[in-house]
CSV table of C-alpha atoms and ligand atoms in Angstrom, one decimal:
chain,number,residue,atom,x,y,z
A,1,UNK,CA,0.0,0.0,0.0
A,2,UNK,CA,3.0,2.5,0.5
A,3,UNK,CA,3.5,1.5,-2.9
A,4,UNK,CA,0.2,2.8,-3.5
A,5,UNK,CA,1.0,6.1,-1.8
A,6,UNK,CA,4.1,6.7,-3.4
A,7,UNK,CA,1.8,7.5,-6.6
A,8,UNK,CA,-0.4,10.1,-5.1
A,9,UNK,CA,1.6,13.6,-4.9
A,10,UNK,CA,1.2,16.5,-3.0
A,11,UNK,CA,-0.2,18.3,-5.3
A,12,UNK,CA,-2.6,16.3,-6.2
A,13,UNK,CA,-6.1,18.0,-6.6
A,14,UNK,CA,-4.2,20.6,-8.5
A,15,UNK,CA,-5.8,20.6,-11.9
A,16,UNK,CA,-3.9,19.3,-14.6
A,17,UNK,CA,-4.7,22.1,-16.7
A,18,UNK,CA,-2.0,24.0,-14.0
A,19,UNK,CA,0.2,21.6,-13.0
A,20,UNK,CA,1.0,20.9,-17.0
A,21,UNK,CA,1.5,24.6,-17.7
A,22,UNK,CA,4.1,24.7,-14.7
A,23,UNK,CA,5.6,21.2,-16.6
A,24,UNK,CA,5.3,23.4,-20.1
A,25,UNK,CA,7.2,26.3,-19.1
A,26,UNK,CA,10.0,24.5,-17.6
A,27,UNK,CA,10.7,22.8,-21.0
A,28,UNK,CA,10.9,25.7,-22.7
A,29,UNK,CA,13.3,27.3,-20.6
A,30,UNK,CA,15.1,24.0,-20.5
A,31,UNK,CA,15.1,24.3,-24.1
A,32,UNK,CA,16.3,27.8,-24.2
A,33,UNK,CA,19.3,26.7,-21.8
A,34,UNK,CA,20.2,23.6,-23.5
A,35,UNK,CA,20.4,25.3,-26.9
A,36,UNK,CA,23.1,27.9,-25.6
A,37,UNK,CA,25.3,25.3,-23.9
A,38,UNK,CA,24.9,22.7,-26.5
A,39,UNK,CA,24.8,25.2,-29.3
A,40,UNK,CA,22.4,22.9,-31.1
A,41,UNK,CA,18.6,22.2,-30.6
A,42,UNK,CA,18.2,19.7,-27.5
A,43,UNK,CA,16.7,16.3,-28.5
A,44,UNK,CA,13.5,15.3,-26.3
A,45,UNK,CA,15.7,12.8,-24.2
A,46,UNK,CA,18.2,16.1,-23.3
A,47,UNK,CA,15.6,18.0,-22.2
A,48,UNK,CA,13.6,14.8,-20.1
A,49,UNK,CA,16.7,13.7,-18.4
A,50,UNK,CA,17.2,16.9,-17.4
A,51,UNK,CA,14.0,17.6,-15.9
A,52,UNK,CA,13.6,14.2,-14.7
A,53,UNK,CA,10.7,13.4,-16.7
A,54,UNK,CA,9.9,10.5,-18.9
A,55,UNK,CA,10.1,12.3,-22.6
A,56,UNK,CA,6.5,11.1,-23.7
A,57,UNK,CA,5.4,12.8,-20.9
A,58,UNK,CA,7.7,15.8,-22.1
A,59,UNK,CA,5.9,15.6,-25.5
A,60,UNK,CA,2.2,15.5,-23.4
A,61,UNK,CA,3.4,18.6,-21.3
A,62,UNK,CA,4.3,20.5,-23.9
A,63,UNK,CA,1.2,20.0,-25.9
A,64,UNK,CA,-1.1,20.2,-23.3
A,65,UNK,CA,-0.2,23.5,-22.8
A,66,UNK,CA,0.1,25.0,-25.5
A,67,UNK,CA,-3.9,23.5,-26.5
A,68,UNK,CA,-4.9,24.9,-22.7
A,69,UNK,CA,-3.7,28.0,-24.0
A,70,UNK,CA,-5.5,28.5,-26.8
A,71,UNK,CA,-8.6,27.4,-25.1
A,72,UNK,CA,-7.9,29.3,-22.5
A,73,UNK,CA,-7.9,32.7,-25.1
A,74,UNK,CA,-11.1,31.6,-27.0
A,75,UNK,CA,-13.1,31.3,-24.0
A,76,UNK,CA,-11.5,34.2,-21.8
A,77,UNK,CA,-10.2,36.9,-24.1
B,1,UNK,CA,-21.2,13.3,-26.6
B,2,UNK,CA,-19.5,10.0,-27.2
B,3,UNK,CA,-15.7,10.4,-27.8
B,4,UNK,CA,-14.1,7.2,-28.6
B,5,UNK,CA,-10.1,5.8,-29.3
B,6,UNK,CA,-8.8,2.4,-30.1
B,7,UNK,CA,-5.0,1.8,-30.4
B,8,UNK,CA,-2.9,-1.2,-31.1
B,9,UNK,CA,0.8,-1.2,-30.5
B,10,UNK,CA,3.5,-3.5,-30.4
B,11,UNK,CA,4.0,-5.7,-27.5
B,12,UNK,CA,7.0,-4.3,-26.2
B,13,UNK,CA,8.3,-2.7,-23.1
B,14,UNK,CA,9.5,0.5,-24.3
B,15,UNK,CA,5.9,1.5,-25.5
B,16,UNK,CA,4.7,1.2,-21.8
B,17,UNK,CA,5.4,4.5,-21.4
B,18,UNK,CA,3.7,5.7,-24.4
B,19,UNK,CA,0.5,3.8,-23.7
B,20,UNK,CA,0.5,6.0,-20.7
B,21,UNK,CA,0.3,9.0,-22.0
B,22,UNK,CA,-1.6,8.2,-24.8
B,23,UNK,CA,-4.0,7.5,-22.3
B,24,UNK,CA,-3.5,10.2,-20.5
B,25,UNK,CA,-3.5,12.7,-23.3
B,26,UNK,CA,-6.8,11.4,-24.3
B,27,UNK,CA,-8.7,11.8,-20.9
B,28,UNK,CA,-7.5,15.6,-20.8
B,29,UNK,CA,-9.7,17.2,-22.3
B,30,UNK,CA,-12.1,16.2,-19.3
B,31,UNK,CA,-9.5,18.4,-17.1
B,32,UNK,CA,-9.0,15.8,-14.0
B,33,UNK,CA,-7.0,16.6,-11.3
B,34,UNK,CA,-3.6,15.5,-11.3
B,35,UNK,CA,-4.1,12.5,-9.2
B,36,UNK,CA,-6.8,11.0,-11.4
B,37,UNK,CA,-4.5,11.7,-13.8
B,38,UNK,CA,-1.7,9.8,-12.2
B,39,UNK,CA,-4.3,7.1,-11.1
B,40,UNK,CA,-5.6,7.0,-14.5
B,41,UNK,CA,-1.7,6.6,-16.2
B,42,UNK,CA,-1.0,4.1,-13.2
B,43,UNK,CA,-3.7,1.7,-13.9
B,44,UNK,CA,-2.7,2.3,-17.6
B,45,UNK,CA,0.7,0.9,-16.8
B,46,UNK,CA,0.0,-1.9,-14.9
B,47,UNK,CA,-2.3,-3.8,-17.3
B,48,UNK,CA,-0.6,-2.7,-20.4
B,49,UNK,CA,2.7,-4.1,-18.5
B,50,UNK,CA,0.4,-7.4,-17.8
B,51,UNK,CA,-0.1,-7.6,-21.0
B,52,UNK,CA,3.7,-7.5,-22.4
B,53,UNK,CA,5.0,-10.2,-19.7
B,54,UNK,CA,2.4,-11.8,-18.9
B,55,UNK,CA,0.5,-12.1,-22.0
B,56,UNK,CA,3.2,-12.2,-24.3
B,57,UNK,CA,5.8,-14.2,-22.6
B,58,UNK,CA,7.2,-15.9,-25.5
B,59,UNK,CA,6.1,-13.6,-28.6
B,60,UNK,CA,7.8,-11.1,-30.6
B,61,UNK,CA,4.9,-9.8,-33.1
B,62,UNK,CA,2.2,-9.6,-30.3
B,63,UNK,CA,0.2,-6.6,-30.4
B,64,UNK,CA,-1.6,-4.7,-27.3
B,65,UNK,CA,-5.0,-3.1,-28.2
B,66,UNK,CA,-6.9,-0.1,-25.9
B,67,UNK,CA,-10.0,1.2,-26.1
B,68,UNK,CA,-10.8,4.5,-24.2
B,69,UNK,CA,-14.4,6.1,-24.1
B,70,UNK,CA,-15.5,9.4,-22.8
B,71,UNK,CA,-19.1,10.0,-21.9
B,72,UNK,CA,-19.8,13.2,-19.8
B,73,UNK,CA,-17.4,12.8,-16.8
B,74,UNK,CA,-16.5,8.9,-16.7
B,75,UNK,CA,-14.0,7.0,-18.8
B,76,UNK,CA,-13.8,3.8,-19.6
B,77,UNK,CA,-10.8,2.2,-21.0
B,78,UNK,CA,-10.2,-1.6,-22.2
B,79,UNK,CA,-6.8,-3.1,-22.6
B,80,UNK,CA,-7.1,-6.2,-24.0
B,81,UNK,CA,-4.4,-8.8,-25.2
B,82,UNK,CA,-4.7,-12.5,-27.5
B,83,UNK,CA,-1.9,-13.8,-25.4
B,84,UNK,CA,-1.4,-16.9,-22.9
B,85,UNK,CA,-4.6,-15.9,-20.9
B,86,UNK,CA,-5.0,-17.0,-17.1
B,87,UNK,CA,-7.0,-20.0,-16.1
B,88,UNK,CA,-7.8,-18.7,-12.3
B,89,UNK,CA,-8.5,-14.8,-12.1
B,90,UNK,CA,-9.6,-15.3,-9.2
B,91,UNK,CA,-6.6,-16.1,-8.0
B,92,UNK,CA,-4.6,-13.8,-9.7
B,93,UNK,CA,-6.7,-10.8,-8.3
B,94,UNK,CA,-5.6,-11.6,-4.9
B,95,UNK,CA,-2.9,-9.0,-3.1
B,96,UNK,CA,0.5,-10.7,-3.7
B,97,UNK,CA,-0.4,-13.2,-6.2
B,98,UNK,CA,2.4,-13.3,-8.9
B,99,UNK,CA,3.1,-16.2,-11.4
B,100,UNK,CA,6.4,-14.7,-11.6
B,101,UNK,CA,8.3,-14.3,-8.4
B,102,UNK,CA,11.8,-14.2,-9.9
B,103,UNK,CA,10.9,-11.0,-12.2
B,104,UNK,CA,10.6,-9.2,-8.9
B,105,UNK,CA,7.1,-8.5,-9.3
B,106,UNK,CA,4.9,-7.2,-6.8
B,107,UNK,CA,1.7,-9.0,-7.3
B,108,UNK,CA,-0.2,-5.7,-6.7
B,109,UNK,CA,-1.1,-4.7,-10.4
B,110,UNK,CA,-4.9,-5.7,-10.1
B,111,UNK,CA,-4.9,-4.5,-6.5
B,112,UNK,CA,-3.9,-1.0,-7.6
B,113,UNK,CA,-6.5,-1.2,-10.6
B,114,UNK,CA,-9.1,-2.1,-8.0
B,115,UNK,CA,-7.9,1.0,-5.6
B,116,UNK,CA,-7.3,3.6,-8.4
B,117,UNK,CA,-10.9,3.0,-10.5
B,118,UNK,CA,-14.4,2.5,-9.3
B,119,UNK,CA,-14.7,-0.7,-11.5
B,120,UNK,CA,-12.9,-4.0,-12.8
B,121,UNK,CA,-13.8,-6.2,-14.8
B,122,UNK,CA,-11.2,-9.3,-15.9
B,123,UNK,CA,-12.1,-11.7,-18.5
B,124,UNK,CA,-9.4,-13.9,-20.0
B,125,UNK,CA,-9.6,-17.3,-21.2
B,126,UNK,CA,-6.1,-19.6,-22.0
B,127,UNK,CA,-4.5,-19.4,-25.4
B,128,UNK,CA,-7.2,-16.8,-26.4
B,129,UNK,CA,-5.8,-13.7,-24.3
B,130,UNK,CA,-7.0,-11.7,-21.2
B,131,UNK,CA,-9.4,-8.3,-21.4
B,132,UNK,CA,-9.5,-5.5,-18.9
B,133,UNK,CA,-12.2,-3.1,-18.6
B,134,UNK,CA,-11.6,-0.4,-16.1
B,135,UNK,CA,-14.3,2.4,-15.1
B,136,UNK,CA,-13.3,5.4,-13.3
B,137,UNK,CA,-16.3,8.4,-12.9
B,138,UNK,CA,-14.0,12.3,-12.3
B,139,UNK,CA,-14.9,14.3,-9.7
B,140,UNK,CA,-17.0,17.3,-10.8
B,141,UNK,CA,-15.6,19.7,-8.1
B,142,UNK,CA,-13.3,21.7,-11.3
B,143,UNK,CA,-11.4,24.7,-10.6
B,144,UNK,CA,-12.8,27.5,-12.8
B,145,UNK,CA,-10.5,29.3,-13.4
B,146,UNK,CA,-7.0,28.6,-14.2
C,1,UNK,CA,13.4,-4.1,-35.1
C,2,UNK,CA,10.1,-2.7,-36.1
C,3,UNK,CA,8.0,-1.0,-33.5
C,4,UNK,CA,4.4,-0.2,-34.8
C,5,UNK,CA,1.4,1.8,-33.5
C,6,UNK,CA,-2.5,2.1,-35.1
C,7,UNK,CA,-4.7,4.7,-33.7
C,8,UNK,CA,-8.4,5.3,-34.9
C,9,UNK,CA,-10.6,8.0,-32.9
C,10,UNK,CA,-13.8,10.2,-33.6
C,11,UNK,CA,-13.8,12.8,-35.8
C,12,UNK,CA,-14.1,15.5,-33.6
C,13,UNK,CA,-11.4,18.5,-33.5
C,14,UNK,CA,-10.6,17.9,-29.5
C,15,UNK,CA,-9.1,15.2,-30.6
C,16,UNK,CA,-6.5,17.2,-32.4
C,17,UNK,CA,-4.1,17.8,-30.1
C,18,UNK,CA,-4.9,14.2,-28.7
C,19,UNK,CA,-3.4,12.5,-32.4
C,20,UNK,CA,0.0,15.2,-31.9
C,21,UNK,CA,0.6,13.8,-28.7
C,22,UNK,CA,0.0,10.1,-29.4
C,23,UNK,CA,2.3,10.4,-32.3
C,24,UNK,CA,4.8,12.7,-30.9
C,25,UNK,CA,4.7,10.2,-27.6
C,26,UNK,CA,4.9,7.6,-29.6
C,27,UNK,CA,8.4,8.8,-31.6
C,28,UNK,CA,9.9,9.8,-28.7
C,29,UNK,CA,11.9,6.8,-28.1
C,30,UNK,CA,13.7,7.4,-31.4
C,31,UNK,CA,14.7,10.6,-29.3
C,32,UNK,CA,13.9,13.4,-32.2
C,33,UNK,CA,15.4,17.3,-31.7
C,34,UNK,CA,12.8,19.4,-30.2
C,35,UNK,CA,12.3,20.8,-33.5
C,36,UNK,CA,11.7,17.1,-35.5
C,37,UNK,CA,9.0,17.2,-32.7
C,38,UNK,CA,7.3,19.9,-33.4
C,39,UNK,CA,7.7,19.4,-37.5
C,40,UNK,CA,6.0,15.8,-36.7
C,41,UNK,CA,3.3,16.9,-34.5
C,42,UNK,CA,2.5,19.7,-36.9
C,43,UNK,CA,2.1,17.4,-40.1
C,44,UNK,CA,0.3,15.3,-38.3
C,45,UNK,CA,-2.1,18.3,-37.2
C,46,UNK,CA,-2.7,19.3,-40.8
C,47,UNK,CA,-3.7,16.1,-41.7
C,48,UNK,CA,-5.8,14.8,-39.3
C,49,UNK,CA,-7.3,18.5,-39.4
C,50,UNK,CA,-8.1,17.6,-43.2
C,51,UNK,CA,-9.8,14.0,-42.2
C,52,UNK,CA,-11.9,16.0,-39.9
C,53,UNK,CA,-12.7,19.3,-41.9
C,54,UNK,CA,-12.4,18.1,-45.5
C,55,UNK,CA,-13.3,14.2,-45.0
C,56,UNK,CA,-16.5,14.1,-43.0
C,57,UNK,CA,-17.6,17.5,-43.7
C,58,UNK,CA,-21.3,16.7,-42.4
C,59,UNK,CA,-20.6,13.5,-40.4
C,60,UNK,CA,-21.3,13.0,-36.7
C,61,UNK,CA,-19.9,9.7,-36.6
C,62,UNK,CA,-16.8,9.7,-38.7
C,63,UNK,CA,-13.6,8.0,-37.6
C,64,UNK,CA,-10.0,8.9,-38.3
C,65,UNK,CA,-7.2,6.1,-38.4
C,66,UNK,CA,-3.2,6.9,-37.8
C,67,UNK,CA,-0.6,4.0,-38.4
C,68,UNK,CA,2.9,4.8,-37.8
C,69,UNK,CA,6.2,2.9,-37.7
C,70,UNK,CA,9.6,3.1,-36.4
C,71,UNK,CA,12.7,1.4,-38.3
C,72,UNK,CA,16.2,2.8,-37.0
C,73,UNK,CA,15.8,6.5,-37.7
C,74,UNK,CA,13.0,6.2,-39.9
C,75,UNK,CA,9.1,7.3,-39.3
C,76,UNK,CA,6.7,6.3,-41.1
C,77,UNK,CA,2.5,7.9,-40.5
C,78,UNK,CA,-0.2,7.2,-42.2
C,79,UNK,CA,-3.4,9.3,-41.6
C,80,UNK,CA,-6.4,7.7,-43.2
C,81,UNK,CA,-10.4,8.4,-43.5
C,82,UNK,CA,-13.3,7.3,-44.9
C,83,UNK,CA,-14.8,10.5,-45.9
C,84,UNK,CA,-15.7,12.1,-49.5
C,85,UNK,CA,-12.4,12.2,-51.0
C,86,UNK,CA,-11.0,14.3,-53.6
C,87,UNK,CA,-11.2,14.1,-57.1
C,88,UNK,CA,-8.2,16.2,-58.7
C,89,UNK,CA,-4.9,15.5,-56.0
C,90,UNK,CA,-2.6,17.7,-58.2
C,91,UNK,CA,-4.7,20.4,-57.3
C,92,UNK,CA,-5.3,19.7,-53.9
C,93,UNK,CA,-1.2,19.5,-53.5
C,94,UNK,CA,-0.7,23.7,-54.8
C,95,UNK,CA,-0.2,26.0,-52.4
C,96,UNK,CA,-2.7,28.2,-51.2
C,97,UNK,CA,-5.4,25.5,-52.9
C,98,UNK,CA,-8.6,25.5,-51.1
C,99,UNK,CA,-12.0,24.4,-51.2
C,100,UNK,CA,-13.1,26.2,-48.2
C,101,UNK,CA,-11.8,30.1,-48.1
C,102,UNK,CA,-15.0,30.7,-46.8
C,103,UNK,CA,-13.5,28.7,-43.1
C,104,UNK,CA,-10.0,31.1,-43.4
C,105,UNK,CA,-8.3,27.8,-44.8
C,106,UNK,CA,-4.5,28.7,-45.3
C,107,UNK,CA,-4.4,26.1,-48.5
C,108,UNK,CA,-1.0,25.5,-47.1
C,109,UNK,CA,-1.3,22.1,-45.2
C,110,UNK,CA,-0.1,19.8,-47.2
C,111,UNK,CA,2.6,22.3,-48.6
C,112,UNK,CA,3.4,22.4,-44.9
C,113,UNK,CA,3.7,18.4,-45.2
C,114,UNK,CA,6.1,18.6,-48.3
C,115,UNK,CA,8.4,21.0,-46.1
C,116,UNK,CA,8.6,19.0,-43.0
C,117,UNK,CA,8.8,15.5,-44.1
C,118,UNK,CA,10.8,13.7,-46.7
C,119,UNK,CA,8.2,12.0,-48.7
C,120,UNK,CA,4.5,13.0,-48.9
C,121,UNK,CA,2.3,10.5,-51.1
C,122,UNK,CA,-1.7,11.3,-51.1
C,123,UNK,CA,-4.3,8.9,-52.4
C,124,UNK,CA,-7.9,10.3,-52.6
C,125,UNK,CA,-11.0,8.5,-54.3
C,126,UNK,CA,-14.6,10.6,-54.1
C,127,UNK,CA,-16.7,8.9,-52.0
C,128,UNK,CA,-13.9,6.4,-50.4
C,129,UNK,CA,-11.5,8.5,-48.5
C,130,UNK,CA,-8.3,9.8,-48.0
C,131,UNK,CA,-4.7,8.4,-47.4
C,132,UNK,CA,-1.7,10.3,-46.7
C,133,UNK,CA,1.5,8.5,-46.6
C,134,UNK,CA,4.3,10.5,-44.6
C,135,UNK,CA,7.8,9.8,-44.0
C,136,UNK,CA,11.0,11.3,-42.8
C,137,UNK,CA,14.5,10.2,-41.6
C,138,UNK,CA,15.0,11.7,-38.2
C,139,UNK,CA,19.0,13.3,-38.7
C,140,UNK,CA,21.7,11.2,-36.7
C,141,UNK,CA,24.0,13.6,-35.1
C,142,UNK,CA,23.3,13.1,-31.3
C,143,UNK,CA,25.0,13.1,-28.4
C,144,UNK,CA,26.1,10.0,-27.7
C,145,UNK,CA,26.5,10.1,-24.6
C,146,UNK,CA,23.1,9.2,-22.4
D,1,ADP,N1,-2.6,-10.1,-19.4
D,1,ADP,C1,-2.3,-11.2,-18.7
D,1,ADP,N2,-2.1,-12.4,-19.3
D,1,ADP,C2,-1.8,-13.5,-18.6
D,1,ADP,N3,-1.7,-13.5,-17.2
D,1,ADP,C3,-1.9,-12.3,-16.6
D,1,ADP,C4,-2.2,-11.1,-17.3
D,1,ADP,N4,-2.3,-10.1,-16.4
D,1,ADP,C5,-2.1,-10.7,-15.2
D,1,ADP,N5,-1.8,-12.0,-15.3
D,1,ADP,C6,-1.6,-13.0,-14.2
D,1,ADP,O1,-2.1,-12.4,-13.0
D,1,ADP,C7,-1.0,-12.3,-12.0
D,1,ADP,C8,-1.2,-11.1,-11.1
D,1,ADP,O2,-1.0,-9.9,-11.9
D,1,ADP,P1,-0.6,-8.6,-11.1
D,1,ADP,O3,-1.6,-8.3,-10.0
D,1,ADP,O4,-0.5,-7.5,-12.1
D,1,ADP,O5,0.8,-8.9,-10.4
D,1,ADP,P2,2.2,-9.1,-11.2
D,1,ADP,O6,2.2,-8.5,-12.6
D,1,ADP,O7,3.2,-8.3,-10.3
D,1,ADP,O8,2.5,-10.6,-11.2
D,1,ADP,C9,0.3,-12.3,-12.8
D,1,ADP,O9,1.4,-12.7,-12.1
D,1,ADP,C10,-0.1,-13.2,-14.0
D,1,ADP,O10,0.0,-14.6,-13.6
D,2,ADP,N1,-8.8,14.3,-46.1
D,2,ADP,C1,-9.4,15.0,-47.0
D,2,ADP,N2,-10.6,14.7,-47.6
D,2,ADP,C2,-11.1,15.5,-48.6
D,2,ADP,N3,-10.5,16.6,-49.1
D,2,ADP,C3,-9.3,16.9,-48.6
D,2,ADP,C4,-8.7,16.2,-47.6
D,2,ADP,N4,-7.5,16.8,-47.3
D,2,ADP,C5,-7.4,17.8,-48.1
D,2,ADP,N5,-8.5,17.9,-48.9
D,2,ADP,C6,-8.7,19.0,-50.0
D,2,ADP,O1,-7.4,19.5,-50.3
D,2,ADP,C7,-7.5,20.9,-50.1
D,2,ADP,C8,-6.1,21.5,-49.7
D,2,ADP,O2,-5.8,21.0,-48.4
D,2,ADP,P1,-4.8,21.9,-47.5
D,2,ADP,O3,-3.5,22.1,-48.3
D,2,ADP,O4,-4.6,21.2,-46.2
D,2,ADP,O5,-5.5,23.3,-47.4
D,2,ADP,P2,-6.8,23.7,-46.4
D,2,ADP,O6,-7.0,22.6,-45.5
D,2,ADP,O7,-6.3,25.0,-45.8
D,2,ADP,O8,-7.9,23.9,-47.4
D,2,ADP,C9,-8.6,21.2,-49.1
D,2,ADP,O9,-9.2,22.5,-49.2
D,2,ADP,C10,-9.6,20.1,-49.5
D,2,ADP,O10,-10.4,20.5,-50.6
D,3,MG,MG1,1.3,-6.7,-13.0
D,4,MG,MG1,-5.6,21.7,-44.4
């Protein structure tokens, strides 16, 4: 059952809708960074082993946020 | 409105991690909390890992298939597999039940499907492969605004 | 060795950004630059925007399939529906071509296709639907060390 716990975070009735734009702009700053110091575009496994993240889920985060946004503008702006 | 997926992917371990967020990505656009999310890509991982070891022991060109379905705020998602099946699900719901000890595995991959979603259904039938049906119903309580 | 994925979901346009992340997910093992991503997920947003817009232009119940395949540093998608087709492909393919100015169509998605990917092939029959065959070498100078 700790096992069980281990999977539940702190944050966890945080909406993904937040939690994934958090996720989102840390790549792209992670990005940014890894561009200068590599002086080349990162790959997607640069940029998840940095952030400790599995890079499917950097591919998710990414996208998730940039669709939240949009919905976000239609239906606020 | 009904919004439907079916996928089929190799029966391989690296694509346990894309099954997840496949998954994952899918059930988004209901906006659950992170930790149905999490529950959600758990329960994900766990059968589709069934499937792969258990399923597939032996077998190269085996194919996993999911089926997610959205209606309103409850999804339903399959994972089915034509592998090995099991002859006693019974048994092999039970906490700490593993066929396979020496793979260091927990035995807790139906307990944690049971735990995570409000319902699980097994079917599996040997040599004709194993089904898993799991029902989950979101909370309602959404933030508005974000 | 081959690793292959098939997707098929409604025709709806939330499920846009649902196809970009399966595929993008999905191709992440063959660990693309941050910009192959994007190329990918954006061809595969053009098409499956087509399937939905174009292909089932008054269908509720329409569904649009995605097969891809890794081999090496090769991806192969194929985004498929069974929606009204086209009958003149050459014209389709020229930029700025469209059949609906009246939604703000660019007439630029599959020009966008031809850009991003190294081999575009379209097959279209009225009244039987639309395949579009995509491929593209993913380039080969990473770091080596992870
Ligand atoms: N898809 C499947 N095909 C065949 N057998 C399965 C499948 N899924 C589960 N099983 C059987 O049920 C047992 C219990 O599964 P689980 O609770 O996930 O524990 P574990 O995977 O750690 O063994 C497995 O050890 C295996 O014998
Ligand atoms: N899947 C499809 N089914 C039917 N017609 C299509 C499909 N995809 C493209 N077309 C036709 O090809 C034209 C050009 O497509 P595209 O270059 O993507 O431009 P746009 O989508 O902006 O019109 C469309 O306007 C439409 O007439
Ligand atoms: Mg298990
Ligand atoms: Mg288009």
């Amino acid at each position: 059952i700790g096992e069980i716990q281990r999977f539940l975070r702190d944050d966890g009735t945080v909406k993904v809708s937040r939690s994934i734009k958090e996720s989102a702009n840390k790549i792209r700053k992670m990005k940014e960074e890894l561009t200068k110091t590599l002086g080349r575009v990162p790959t997607v496994n640069e940029i998840a082993k940095s952030l400790d993240m599995s890079p499917e889920d950097v591919v998710f985060a990414q996208e998730a946020s940039r669709n939240l946004t949009s919905i976000h503008e239609t239906v606020y702006e | 409105m009904k919004n439907i997926m079916k996928l089929a992917f190799s029966a391989i371990s690296e694509n346990e991690s894309f099954a997840r967020v496949a998954v994952g990505a899918f059930i988004a656009k209901l906006d659950p909390t992170m930790d149905e999310l999490t529950e959600i890509k758990t329960v994900v991982s766990e059968a589709v890992t069934n499937a792969i070891i258990h399923g597939y022991p032996n077998e190269d060109n085996g194919m996993v298939k999911i089926e997610a379905e959205l209606t309103d705020d409850t999804v339903r998602i399959m994972i089915q597999d034509e592998g090995v099946g099991m002859s006693n699900v019974e048994e092999a719901r039970q906490p700490l039940y593993t066929s396979k000890p020496e793979l260091e595995r927990s035995g807790m991959g139906f307990t944690i499907m049971e735990n995570f979603m409000d319902d699980v259904e097994i079917r599996s039938e040997p040599m004709v492969g194993t089904t898993v049906r799991l029902t989950k119903r979101l909370s309602k309580q959404k933030a508005m605004c974000n």
